[in-house]
Coordinates of C-alpha atoms in Angstrom, one line a residue:
M1 CA 122.0 71.1 93.9
S2 CA 120.1 74.1 94.9
N3 CA 120.8 77.4 93.3
K4 CA 122.5 80.7 95.1
I5 CA 120.1 83.2 94.2
F6 CA 120.4 87.0 95.0
V7 CA 117.5 89.3 95.1
S8 CA 117.9 92.6 94.0
Y9 CA 114.9 95.3 95.0
K10 CA 114.1 99.0 96.0
Y11 CA 114.1 98.5 99.8
Y12 CA 111.5 101.6 100.5
D13 CA 108.9 101.6 97.7
I14 CA 105.0 102.0 99.3
N15 CA 103.7 101.7 95.6
V16 CA 103.2 97.7 95.8
Y17 CA 99.9 96.1 96.5
Q18 CA 99.8 95.4 100.2
N19 CA 99.5 91.9 101.0
P20 CA 102.4 89.4 98.9
D21 CA 100.6 86.2 100.2
M22 CA 99.3 84.6 96.8
D23 CA 95.6 83.5 98.4
K24 CA 94.9 86.9 98.9
I25 CA 96.2 88.4 95.8
Q26 CA 94.1 86.1 94.0
N27 CA 91.1 86.5 96.2
P28 CA 92.2 90.5 97.2
S29 CA 90.0 91.8 100.7
P30 CA 88.8 95.3 100.7
F31 CA 91.7 98.1 99.7
Y32 CA 93.5 98.9 102.7
Y33 CA 97.1 100.6 103.2
D34 CA 100.1 100.2 105.3
E35 CA 102.9 101.6 104.8
N36 CA 105.2 99.2 106.3
V37 CA 104.6 96.8 103.2
T38 CA 107.1 97.3 100.8
P39 CA 109.3 94.9 98.2
R40 CA 111.0 93.7 101.1
S41 CA 107.6 92.1 102.6
Y42 CA 107.5 90.3 99.4
L43 CA 111.3 89.5 99.5
N44 CA 110.4 87.4 103.1
Y45 CA 107.3 86.0 101.4
L46 CA 109.5 84.8 98.4
S47 CA 112.1 83.2 100.8
S48 CA 109.7 80.7 102.1
V49 CA 108.7 79.7 98.1
L50 CA 112.5 79.1 97.1
S51 CA 113.3 77.2 99.9
D52 CA 113.1 74.4 98.0
Y53 CA 115.0 75.4 95.0
A54 CA 117.8 78.0 96.2
I55 CA 120.4 78.9 98.5
E56 CA 119.4 82.6 99.6
K57 CA 122.1 84.9 99.5
W58 CA 120.2 88.3 100.4
E59 CA 120.6 90.3 103.8
K60 CA 118.2 88.5 106.4
D61 CA 115.5 90.6 108.6
D62 CA 117.9 90.8 111.4
E63 CA 121.2 91.7 108.6
D64 CA 120.2 95.2 109.0
L65 CA 122.8 97.0 106.7
S66 CA 121.2 100.3 107.0
E67 CA 123.7 101.9 109.1
F68 CA 126.6 101.0 107.3
Q69 CA 128.4 103.5 104.9
D70 CA 127.9 102.9 101.0
E71 CA 131.6 101.4 100.7
T72 CA 130.8 98.7 103.6
I73 CA 127.4 97.7 101.9
A74 CA 128.7 97.5 98.3
S75 CA 131.2 95.4 99.8
K76 CA 129.0 92.8 101.4
L77 CA 126.4 93.1 98.5
K78 CA 129.4 92.0 96.1
D79 CA 130.3 89.1 98.0
K80 CA 126.5 87.6 98.0
I81 CA 126.0 88.5 94.2
Y82 CA 130.0 87.1 93.6
D83 CA 129.3 83.9 95.2
S84 CA 125.3 83.7 93.6
T85 CA 124.1 81.6 90.3
I86 CA 120.8 83.3 89.9
T87 CA 119.5 87.3 90.0
I88 CA 116.4 88.0 90.5
V89 CA 115.1 91.5 90.0
L90 CA 111.7 92.6 92.0
I91 CA 110.2 95.4 89.7
S92 CA 108.3 97.6 91.5
P93 CA 106.1 100.8 90.6
K94 CA 108.9 103.3 92.3
M95 CA 112.0 101.4 92.2
K96 CA 113.4 104.3 89.8
D97 CA 114.2 107.2 91.7
A98 CA 113.9 109.8 88.9
Y99 CA 116.2 112.7 90.8
K100 CA 119.0 110.3 90.6
Y101 CA 121.6 109.2 88.0
E102 CA 121.0 105.6 87.4
R103 CA 124.5 104.8 87.9
D104 CA 124.0 106.3 91.4
Q105 CA 121.4 103.7 92.6
W106 CA 121.5 100.4 93.8
I107 CA 119.8 97.8 91.3
P108 CA 121.3 98.8 88.3
W109 CA 125.5 98.0 89.4
E110 CA 123.8 95.3 91.4
V111 CA 122.3 94.1 88.0
S112 CA 125.5 94.9 86.1
Y113 CA 127.7 92.9 89.0
S114 CA 125.5 89.5 88.3
L115 CA 125.9 90.0 84.7
K116 CA 129.7 90.3 84.7
E117 CA 132.3 87.5 85.0
I118 CA 134.5 88.7 87.8
T119 CA 138.1 87.0 88.9
R120 CA 138.9 86.9 92.7
N121 CA 142.0 85.0 94.0
G122 CA 141.9 83.0 90.8
R123 CA 138.4 82.1 90.5
T124 CA 136.4 83.6 87.8
S125 CA 132.7 83.9 88.4
K126 CA 129.9 83.1 85.6
T127 CA 127.5 85.6 84.4
N128 CA 124.0 84.6 86.5
A129 CA 120.9 83.4 85.1
M130 CA 118.5 86.4 85.7
I131 CA 114.9 87.1 86.0
A132 CA 112.8 90.1 86.8
V133 CA 109.7 89.3 88.5
V134 CA 106.9 92.3 88.4
L135 CA 105.4 92.9 91.7
P136 CA 101.5 94.6 92.3
D137 CA 100.7 97.8 92.4
L138 CA 98.4 99.4 94.9
Q139 CA 95.6 98.5 92.9
N140 CA 96.9 95.1 92.6
K141 CA 97.4 95.3 88.9
Y142 CA 100.6 94.9 86.5
D143 CA 99.6 97.1 83.9
Y144 CA 102.5 100.1 85.0
C145 CA 105.2 97.7 83.6
I146 CA 103.0 94.9 81.5
E147 CA 100.4 95.3 79.1
Q148 CA 98.4 92.9 77.6
T149 CA 96.2 93.1 74.7
T150 CA 94.4 90.4 72.3
C151 CA 97.3 90.2 70.2
C152 CA 100.4 91.1 72.4
T153 CA 102.4 91.8 75.8
T154 CA 104.0 95.0 75.8
L155 CA 106.6 95.6 78.4
K156 CA 107.4 99.1 79.6
F157 CA 110.4 99.7 79.8
S158 CA 110.3 103.3 80.7
N159 CA 109.7 101.6 84.5
F160 CA 112.9 99.5 84.2
F161 CA 116.4 100.4 84.5
T162 CA 118.3 100.7 81.1
I163 CA 121.0 97.7 81.9
I164 CA 117.6 95.8 82.5
G165 CA 115.4 97.4 79.2
N166 CA 118.6 96.2 77.2
N167 CA 118.7 93.0 78.1
F168 CA 115.1 92.3 76.9
F169 CA 114.9 91.5 72.8
N170 CA 118.5 91.1 73.0
K171 CA 118.6 87.5 71.4
K172 CA 121.0 87.8 68.2
N173 CA 118.8 85.8 65.8
A174 CA 115.6 86.2 67.5
E175 CA 112.1 84.7 65.5
T176 CA 109.6 87.5 64.2
Y177 CA 106.7 88.2 62.7
Q178 CA 104.3 90.7 61.3
C179 CA 101.0 90.8 63.2
R180 CA 97.7 90.7 61.4
E181 CA 96.1 92.3 64.0
C182 CA 98.0 95.5 65.3
G183 CA 100.5 95.4 61.8
D184 CA 103.5 95.4 64.2
K185 CA 106.5 93.3 64.5
H186 CA 106.5 90.6 67.3
Y187 CA 108.7 88.6 68.9
R188 CA 108.2 85.1 68.9
G189 CA 109.0 83.1 72.2
L190 CA 109.8 84.4 75.5
D191 CA 113.8 83.3 74.4
S192 CA 113.9 86.5 72.7
H193 CA 115.1 87.8 76.2
Y194 CA 118.0 86.9 78.3
F195 CA 116.0 87.8 81.1
A196 CA 113.3 85.6 82.2
Y197 CA 110.4 87.4 83.6
A198 CA 107.1 86.8 85.2
K199 CA 104.1 88.7 87.2
W200 CA 104.5 88.1 91.0
I201 CA 101.7 85.8 91.3
E202 CA 103.0 83.6 87.9
F203 CA 106.5 83.3 89.2
I204 CA 105.6 82.4 93.2
S205 CA 102.9 80.2 91.6
N206 CA 105.6 77.8 90.0
P207 CA 108.8 79.5 90.6
K208 CA 110.5 76.4 89.2
K209 CA 109.1 77.0 85.7
Y210 CA 110.9 80.4 85.6
I211 CA 114.3 79.3 87.1
D212 CA 114.7 76.5 84.5
E213 CA 113.6 79.2 81.7
A214 CA 116.6 81.4 83.2
L215 CA 119.0 79.0 83.5
I216 CA 118.3 77.8 79.8
H217 CA 119.0 81.0 78.9
Q218 CA 122.3 81.3 80.6
A219 CA 123.5 78.0 79.2
N220 CA 122.7 79.9 75.8
M221 CA 124.5 83.3 76.7
S222 CA 125.8 83.1 73.2
Q223 CA 122.9 83.8 71.8
Y224 CA 122.6 87.3 73.4
N225 CA 124.0 90.6 73.0
L226 CA 124.7 90.8 76.6
H227 CA 124.6 94.4 78.0
K228 CA 126.7 94.4 80.9
D229 CA 128.0 98.1 82.0
L230 CA 126.4 101.1 83.4

C-alpha cells in the first residue's frame, strides 16, 4: 500500500542548485543561474521519483494557492497533512526568514501539525513519519547544513527551524561514544533522531531506504522525546 506523503518547503528560495536532475548533479555542467529554479522545481522532480512509493498530498502546479487568504491556504494544507502518513521537509539554504518569527512562517507549523495527533469527526490522525531532505546550494554543495569530517557528520541547526532541530538527537536512550580523533561525544546510529535525513542526491538515488527508515522511527516513536509545539 502506498504511503501518503506531504512535502513542506520554502516555495521561493533561489539559492538552490540550478538543476534538480540527479544525472546533472552528479555530472554538473558549467555554472549557470536561473532564478526560476526553486525548491518547487525539486518538488516537481520528486513527484516522478516517488511515484512508486507514495500518493502525493502536495499541491500540483495547476493548484496555485498564492492568491488565497492565509486562512484558506492553512485550511487546504491542513487537510493534506491530516490525511498523510509521511512528511518530507525540503531543507534549502534560505528557507528561514530571519526577519520573521518562526511561528509566523509556514514550515514550522506544517511540521508541528504533522507531528501532532489531530482528532476530526471522531477520527484521530497519527504522528507522521518525518524525513528532512537537504537540497544542494548554488555551488552544488551541502555544507551549509551538513558538514562531514574524517570522524563525524555535523548538522548545522542554525539552518533548521527550532521544531526541526529539536527532533534530532532526541532518542531517549541514545547510544553515545567518545571520539578518539576529535574528543567530542558522538551519537551512534541513524536512529538517534526521530527525523530520517539525507542529502538530495542520496534521497532520490534510493528513496525507499529513507522512507523505510522514517517508518521504523514512527513505529518506535515511544523511544523518542518528540517536540510537537512551536
